[in-house]
Each structure stands twice: as structure tokens, then as C-alpha cells.
Coordinates of C-alpha atoms and ligand atoms in Angstrom, one line a residue:
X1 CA -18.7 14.4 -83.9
X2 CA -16.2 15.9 -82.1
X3 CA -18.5 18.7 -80.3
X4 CA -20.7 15.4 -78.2
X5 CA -16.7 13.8 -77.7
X6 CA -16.1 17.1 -75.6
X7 CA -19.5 16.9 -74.7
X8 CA -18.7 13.4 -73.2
X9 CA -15.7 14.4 -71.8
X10 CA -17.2 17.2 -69.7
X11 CA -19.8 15.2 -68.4
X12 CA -17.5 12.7 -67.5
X13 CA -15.5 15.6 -65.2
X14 CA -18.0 17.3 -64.2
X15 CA -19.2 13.9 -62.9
X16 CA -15.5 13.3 -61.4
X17 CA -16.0 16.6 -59.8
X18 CA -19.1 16.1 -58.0
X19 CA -18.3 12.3 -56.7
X20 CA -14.8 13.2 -55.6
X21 CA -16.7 16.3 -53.6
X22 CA -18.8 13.2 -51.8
X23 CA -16.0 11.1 -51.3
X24 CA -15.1 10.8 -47.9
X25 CA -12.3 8.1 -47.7
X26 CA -9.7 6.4 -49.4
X27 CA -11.8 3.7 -50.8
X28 CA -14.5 5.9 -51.9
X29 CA -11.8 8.0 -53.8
X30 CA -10.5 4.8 -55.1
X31 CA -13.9 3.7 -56.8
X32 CA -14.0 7.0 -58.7
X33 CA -10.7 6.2 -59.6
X34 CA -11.6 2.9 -61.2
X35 CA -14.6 4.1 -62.9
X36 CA -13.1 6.8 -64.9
X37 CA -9.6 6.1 -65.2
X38 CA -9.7 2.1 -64.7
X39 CA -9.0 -0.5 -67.7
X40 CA -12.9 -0.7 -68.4
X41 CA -13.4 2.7 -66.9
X42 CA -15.2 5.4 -68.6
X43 CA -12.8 7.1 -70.7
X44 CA -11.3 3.8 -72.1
X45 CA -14.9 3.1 -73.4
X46 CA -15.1 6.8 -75.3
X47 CA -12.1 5.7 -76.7
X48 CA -14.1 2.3 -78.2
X49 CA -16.0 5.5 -80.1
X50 CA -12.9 6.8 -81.9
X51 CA -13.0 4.3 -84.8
X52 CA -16.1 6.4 -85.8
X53 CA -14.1 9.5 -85.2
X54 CA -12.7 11.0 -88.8
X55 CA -9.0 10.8 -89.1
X56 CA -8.7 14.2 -89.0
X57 CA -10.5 14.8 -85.9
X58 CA -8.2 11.9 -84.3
X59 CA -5.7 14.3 -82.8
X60 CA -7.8 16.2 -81.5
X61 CA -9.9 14.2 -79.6
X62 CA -7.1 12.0 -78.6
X63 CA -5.7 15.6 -76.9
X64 CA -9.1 16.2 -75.1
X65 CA -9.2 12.6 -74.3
X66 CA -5.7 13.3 -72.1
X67 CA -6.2 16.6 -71.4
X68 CA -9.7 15.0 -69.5
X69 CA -7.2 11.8 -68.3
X70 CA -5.0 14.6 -66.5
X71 CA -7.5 17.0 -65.2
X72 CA -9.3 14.0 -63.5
X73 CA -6.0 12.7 -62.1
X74 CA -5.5 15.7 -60.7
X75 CA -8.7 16.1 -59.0
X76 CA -8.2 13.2 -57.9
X77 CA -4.8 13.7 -56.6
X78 CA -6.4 17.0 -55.0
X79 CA -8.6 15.5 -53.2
X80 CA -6.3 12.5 -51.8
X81 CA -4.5 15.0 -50.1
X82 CA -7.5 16.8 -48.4
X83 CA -8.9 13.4 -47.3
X84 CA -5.6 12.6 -46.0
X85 CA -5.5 16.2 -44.2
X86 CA -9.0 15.6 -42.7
X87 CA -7.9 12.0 -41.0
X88 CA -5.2 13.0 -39.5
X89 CA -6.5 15.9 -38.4
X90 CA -9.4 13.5 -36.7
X91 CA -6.4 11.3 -35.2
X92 CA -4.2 13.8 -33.8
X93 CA -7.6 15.7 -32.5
X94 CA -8.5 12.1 -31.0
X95 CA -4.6 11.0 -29.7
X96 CA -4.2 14.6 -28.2
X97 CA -2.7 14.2 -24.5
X98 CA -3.5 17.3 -22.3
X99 CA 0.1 17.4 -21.0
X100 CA -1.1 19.4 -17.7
X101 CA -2.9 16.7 -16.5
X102 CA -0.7 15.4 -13.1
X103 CA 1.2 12.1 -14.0
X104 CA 0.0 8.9 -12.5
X105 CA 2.2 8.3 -9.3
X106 CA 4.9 5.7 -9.5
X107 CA 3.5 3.1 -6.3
X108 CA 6.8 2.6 -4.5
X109 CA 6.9 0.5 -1.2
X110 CA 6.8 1.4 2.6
X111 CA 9.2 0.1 5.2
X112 CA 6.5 -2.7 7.1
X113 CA 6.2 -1.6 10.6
X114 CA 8.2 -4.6 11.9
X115 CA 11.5 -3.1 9.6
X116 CA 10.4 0.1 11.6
X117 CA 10.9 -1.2 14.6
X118 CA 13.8 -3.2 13.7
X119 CA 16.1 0.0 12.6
X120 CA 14.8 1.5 15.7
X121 CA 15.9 -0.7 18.1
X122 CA 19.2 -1.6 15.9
X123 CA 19.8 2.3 16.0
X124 CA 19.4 2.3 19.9
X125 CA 22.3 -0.7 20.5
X126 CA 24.6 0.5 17.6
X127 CA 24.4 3.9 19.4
X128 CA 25.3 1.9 22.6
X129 CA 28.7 0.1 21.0
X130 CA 26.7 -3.4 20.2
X131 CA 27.5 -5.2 17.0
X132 CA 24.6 -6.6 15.0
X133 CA 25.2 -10.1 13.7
X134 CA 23.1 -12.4 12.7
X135 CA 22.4 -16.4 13.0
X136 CA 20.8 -19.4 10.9
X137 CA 17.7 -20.4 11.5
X138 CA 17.9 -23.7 10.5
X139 CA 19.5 -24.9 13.7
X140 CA 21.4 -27.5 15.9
X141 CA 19.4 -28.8 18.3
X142 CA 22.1 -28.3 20.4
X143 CA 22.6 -24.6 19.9
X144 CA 18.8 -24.0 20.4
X145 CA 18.6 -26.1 23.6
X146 CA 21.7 -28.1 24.8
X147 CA 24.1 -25.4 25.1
X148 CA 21.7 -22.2 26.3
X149 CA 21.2 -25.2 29.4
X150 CA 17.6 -26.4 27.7
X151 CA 17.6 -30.1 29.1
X152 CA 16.2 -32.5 26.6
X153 CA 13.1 -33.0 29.3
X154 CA 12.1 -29.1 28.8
X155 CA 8.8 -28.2 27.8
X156 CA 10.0 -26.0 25.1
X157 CA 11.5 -29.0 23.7
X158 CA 8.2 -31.2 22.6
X159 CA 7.3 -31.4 19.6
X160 CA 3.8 -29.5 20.0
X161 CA 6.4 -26.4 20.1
X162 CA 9.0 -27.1 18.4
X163 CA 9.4 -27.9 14.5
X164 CA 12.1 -30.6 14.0
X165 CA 13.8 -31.4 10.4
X166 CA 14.9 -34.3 12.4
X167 CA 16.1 -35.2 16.1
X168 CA 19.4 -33.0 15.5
X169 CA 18.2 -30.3 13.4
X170 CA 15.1 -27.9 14.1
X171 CA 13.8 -24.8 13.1
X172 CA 15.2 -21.9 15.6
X173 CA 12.4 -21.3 18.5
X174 CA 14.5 -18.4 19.5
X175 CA 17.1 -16.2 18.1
X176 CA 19.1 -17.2 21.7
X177 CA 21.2 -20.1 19.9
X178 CA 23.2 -17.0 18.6
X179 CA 24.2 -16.0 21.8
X180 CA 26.1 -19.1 22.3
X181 CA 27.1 -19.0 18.2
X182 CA 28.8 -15.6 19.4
X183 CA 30.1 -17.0 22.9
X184 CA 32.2 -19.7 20.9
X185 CA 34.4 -17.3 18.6
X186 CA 36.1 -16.1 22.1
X187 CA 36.1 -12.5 21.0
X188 CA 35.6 -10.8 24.1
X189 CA 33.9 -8.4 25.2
X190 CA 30.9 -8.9 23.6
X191 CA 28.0 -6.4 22.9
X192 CA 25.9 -8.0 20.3
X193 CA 22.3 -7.9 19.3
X194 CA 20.8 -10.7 17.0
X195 CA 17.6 -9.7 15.1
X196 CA 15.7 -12.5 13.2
X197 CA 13.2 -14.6 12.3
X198 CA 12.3 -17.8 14.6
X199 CA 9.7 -20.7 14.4
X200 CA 7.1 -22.4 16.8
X201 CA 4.5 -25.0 16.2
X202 CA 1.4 -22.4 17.0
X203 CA -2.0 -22.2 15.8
X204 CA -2.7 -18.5 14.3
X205 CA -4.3 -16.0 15.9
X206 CA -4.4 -12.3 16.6
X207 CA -1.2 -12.7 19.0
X208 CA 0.6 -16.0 17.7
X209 CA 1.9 -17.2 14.6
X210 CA 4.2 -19.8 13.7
X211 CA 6.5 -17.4 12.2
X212 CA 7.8 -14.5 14.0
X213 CA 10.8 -12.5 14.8
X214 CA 12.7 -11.8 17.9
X215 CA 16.2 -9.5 18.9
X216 CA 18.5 -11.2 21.5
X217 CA 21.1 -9.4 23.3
X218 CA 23.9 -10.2 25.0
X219 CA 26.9 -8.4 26.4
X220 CA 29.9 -10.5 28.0
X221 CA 32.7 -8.6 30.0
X222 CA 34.4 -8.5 33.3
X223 CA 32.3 -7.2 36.2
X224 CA 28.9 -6.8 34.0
X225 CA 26.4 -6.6 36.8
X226 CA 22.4 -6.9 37.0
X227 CA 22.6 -3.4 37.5
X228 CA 24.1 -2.6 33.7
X229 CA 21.0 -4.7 32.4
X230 CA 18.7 -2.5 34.0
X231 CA 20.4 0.5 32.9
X232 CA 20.5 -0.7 29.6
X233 CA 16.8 -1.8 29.4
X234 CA 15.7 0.9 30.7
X235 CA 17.2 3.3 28.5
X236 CA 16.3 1.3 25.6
X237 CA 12.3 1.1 27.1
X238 CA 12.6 5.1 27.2
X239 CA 14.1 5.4 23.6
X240 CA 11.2 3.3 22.3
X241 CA 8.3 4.3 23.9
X242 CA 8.9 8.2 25.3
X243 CA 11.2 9.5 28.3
X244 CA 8.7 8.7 31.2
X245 CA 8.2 5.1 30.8
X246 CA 9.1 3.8 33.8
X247 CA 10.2 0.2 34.2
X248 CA 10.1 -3.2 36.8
X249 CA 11.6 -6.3 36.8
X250 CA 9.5 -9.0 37.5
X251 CA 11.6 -12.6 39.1
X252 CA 11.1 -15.0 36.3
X253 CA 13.0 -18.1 35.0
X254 CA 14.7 -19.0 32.1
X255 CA 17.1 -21.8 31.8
X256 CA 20.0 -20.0 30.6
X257 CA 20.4 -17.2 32.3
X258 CA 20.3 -16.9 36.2
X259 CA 18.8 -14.7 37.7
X260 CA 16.2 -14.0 35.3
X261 CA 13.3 -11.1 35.0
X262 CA 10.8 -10.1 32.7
X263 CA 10.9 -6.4 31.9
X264 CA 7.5 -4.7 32.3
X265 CA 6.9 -0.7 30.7
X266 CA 4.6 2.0 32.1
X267 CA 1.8 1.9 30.0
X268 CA 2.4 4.8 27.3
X269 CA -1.0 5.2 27.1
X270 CA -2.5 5.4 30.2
X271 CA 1.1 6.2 32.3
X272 CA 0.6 3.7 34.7
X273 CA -3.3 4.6 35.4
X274 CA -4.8 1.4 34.3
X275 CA -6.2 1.3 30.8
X276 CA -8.0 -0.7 28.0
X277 CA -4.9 -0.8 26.3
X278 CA -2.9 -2.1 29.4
X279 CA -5.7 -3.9 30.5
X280 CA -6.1 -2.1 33.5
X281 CA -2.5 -3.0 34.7
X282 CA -1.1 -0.1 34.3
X283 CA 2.3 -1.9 32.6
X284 CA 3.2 -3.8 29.4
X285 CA 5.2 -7.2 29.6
X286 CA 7.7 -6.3 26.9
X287 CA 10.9 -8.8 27.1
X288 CA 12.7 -11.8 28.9
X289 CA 16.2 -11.2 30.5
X290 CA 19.0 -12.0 33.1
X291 CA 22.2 -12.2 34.4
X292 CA 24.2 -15.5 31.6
X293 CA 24.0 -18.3 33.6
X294 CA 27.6 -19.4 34.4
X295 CA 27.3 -23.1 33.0
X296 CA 26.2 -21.3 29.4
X297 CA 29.4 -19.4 29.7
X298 CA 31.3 -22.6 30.6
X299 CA 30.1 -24.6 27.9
X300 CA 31.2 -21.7 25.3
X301 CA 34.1 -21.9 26.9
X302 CA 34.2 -18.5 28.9
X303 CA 35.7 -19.0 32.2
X304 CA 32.8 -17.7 34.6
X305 CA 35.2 -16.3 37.4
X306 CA 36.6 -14.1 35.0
X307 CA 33.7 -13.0 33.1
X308 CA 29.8 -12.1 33.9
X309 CA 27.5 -11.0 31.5
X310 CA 23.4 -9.9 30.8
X311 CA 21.4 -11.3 27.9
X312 CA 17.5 -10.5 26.5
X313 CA 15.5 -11.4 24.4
X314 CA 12.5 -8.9 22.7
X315 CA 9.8 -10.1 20.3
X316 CA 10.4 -7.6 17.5
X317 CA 6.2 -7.8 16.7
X318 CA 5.6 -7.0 20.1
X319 CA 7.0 -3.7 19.7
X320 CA 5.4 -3.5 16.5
X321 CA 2.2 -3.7 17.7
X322 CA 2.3 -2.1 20.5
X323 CA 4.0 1.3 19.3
X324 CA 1.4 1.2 16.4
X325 CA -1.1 0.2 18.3
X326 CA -2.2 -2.4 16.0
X327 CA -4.7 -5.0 17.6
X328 CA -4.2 -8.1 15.7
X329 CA -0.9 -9.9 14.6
X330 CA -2.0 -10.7 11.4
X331 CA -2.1 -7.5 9.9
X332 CA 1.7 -7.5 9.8
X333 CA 1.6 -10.7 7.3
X334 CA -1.1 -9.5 5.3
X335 CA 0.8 -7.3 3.1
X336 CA -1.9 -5.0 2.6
X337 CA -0.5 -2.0 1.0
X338 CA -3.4 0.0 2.6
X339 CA -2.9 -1.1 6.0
X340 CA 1.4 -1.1 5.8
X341 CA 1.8 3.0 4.3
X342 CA 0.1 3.7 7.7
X343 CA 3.3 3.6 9.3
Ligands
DAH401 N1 14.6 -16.8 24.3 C1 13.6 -16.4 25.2 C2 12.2 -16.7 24.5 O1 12.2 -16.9 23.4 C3 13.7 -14.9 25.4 C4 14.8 -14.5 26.3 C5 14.7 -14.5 27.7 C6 16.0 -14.3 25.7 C7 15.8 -14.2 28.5 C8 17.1 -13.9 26.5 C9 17.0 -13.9 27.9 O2 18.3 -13.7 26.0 O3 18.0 -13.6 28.7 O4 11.3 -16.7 25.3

């Protein structure tokens, strides 16, 4: 009886052995598990066969009957571990990270070519003495017209050009209401510029748009003549755009200064020639200026006999454009990170 026990319990390890061998997971292992050592599993059935056993023999067979529980516990145990060795040896094989591969590059911004431009021309007039200062531009009315000598019957006042909040209030059309802004606080002398953004009721397209930005200038102090605004200008035109631009002054009119010009550049591409770029002319138009008309000083309550003073105005796109050579005003609002890292 007790030679086909130990028969029984061989087979049954020897069977252990072989599935275990074929296992290939945790569940797998865990079926063996339950079929051999499980409440109905295979040695808790031989054990059903020990009534028949002869008490004598009981010992025994109950010893071969654990000494079987333990060997196949342990084979099991075995081959838990080498499954668990195999899949994490498949994980780290798949997780591996090849450490000499170049990092991804952090994406950090570029300066947009109108902030270019900006510290360019802020870096020329702070090099010069001027203070830079800014303004709102949400506006008076009467700072962006009335007191830069704008009569309410002005063109530039209608409201095809001009966005009004309401008959008092507008949105700047020019960064010029800072001159007077500046005028008021009776610091003198004054060498200011005024960078910012300013508004007009225009129709997009490659050279408008209803939002742009301009830099005034103004410099207040006694016996400034027409002759320090050209010497001024025409240092900063040769700063910007290369030591042989040359530059003109062209009569022109603006209500609050008197007399007034519009400054006119070489062309830095052609120098002077005629090109596509300059359209043949052979100059760029590049700002408005002139000598502070004495009623704008009056009215910010500068007495005129005393003090004289230049003023200008730049579009800061225009400079954008043009020292980039980009050919359509859009581009600069786009904010196309392909297009902006070209600067
Ligand atoms: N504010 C003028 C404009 O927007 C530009 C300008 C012209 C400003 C002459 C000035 C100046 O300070 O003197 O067209």
C-alpha cells in the first residue's frame, strides 16, 4: 500500500516539475499551485486514501505526504522567483533610456523684432542723456488733440480715425499727448523719449493696423535750435541704419510743432541709387519732427521767450520692418515662432 502512496506522490512531483517548467507567468504558477496544494487539490485527495492505509503505515505516509507538500512548495517557490527575474528583466530591458541620446531643447522665447528695435533706439537716447517715460493710452481728448494745438475741426479728429470711449476720452492716436503730460510737471530741461503703443481706426493690411507703436521725442531747454534736431536725428538715422546714411528734411506740417519736417534716410540698400526696396527713390520716409510750436509750450505753461525746444515722432514698426526687411506688417502680430527667432 504504501509502495503506489510514494508511487502517487512522485508522480504527483514529477508532474509539479514539468508544469512549473512550462509556466511562464504568475497565474500559470498559481494554477499549479491550486491543483496540487489547493483545498481540493491533489494531495488533499491522496489523503481521502489514507483511511485504507494500515495504522502502522500512517506515519509514514503522512511524512511522505509533507515531505511531497514541501518539495512542491519549494519548487514552486523556485520558480516564483525566476519568473519574477525574467519580467523584470523584460521591463528594465524595455524602460532602458539610452542616456547619450541629446536632451530635448527647452523652447525658450525670442525678443520680437519690434522689442529689438525698441532697446535699440532706447539705447541710442539714454546714451544721449534722454529719460524714458512712459504715458496712458487711454487718453484725454484734450492731451491727444487740444493741447498738442489739434483744433476740434482736424482731420485727425473724425471718427473714421480716431477711436472714442466717448467725446472726452479716446484711445491715444499718437504717443505725442506725452509730450505735453511731460511739459506740465515743469521739470526743465527736458530730454525725454516716450515709446508705446497707440490706436487708429484702420483697415489691416501689409502697412496698417489699428494697433501699432510709436517713440516721441522731445527735448525743452534754452536756446534749442533746428539745428540740435538735425544733429540729433541724424545721429540717431546713422546709429540705426549704418554710418553713411545720409539724411534730408523735407518742409512738412504738423500742428504742434512749427516749423515742421519729415526726416528722409539714404536708402541702406541701394545708398541713394534708386532701388526696389526704396522704390526707386533712393530715400526712406522714416519720421515726423519740428521745432515745439510756442502756443504747445504756452499751454503747458512753459514761457516761450525763455525756452525753445525740438520734438519727433518715429513709428517703432517702421523701423522694424525696414531694418529686417520684412514686407508685410502683419508678420510682427502673427506670433509665429518660426518667423520671430529670425531676428
Ligand atoms: N504724432 C505724429 C504722428 O503720429 C508724429 C510726430 C510728428 C511726432 C512730429 C512729433 C513731431 O513729435 O514733432 O503722425
Amino acid at each position: 500500500m504504501s509502495s503506489t502512496m510514494k508511487e502517487k506522490l512522485d508522480s504527483i512531483v514529477s508532474d509539479a516539475v514539468s508544469r512549473l517548467a512550462e509556466a511562464q507567468d504568475p497565474d500559470a504558477l498559481n494554477t499549479v499551485r491550486v491543483d496540487i496544494l489547493g483545498k481540493k487539490g491533489q494531495l488533499k485527495e491522496l489523503m481521502k486514501g489514507m483511511k485504507d492505509v494500515a495504522a502502522e503505515d500512517r506515519p509514514k505516509i503522512g511524512q511522505m505526504v509533507n515531505e511531497a507538500r514541501d518539495r512542491v512548495t519549494e519548487l514552486i517557490e523556485k520558480r516564483k522567483k525566476e519568473i519574477d527575474l525574467e519580467v523584470m528583466n523584460a521591463r528594465m530591458a524595455a524602460e532602458t533610456i539610452d542616456v547619450t541620446l541629446p536632451a530635448k531643447k527647452a523652447e525658450i522665447g525670442h525678443p520680437h523684432p519690434n522689442q529689438i528695435a525698441l532697446e535699440e533706439l532706447e539705447r541710442i537716447f539714454v546714451g544721449m542723456g534722454y529719460e524714458v517715460i512712459e504715458g496712458p493710452e487711454i487718453e484725454w481728448d484734450e492731451y491727444n488733440f487740444t493741447k498738442l494745438n489739434i483744433p476740434p475741426n482736424h482731420p485727425a479728429k473724425d471718427e473714421q480715425d480716431t477711436f472714442y470711449i466717448n467725446k472726452d476720452i479716446v484711445l491715444r492716436t499718437q504717443t505725442s499727448p506725452v509730450q505735453a503730460r511731460r511739459m506740465e510737471q515743469g521739470k526743465l530741461p527736458i530730454r525725454m523719449i516716450s515709446p508705446g503703443r497707440v490706436f487708429r481706426s484702420d483697415e489691416v493690411d501689409a502697412t496698417h493696423s489699428p494697433s501699432f507703436h510709436q517713440v516721441e521725442g522731445l527735448v525743452v531747454d534754452k536756446n534749442i535750435t533746428f539745428a540740435d534736431l538735425k544733429g540729433t536725428l541724424d545721429k540717431f538715422a546713422k546709429e540705426v541704419f549704418g554710418p553713411d546714411t545720409k539724411t534730408k528734411f523735407r518742409p512738412h506740417h504738423f500742428p504742434f510743432t512749427e516749423p515742421s519736417a519729415e526726416m528722409d534716410v539714404s536708402c541702406f540698400k541701394c545708398g541713394g541709387k534708386g532701388c526696389r526696396f526704396c522704390k526707386g527713390e533712393g530715400w526712406i520716409e522714416i519720421l515726423g519732427c519740428g521745432m515745439v510750436h510756442p502756443h504747445v509750450l504756452e499751454m503747458c505753461g512753459i514761457d516761450p521767450n525763455e525756452y525753445t525746444g525740438f520734438a519727433f515722432g518715429v513709428g517703432l514698426e517702421r523701423i522694424a520692418l525696414l531694418k529686417y526687411e520684412i514686407d508685410d506688417m502683419r508678420l510682427l502680430y502673427e506670433n509665429d515662432a518660426r518667423f520671430l527667432k529670425q531676428f
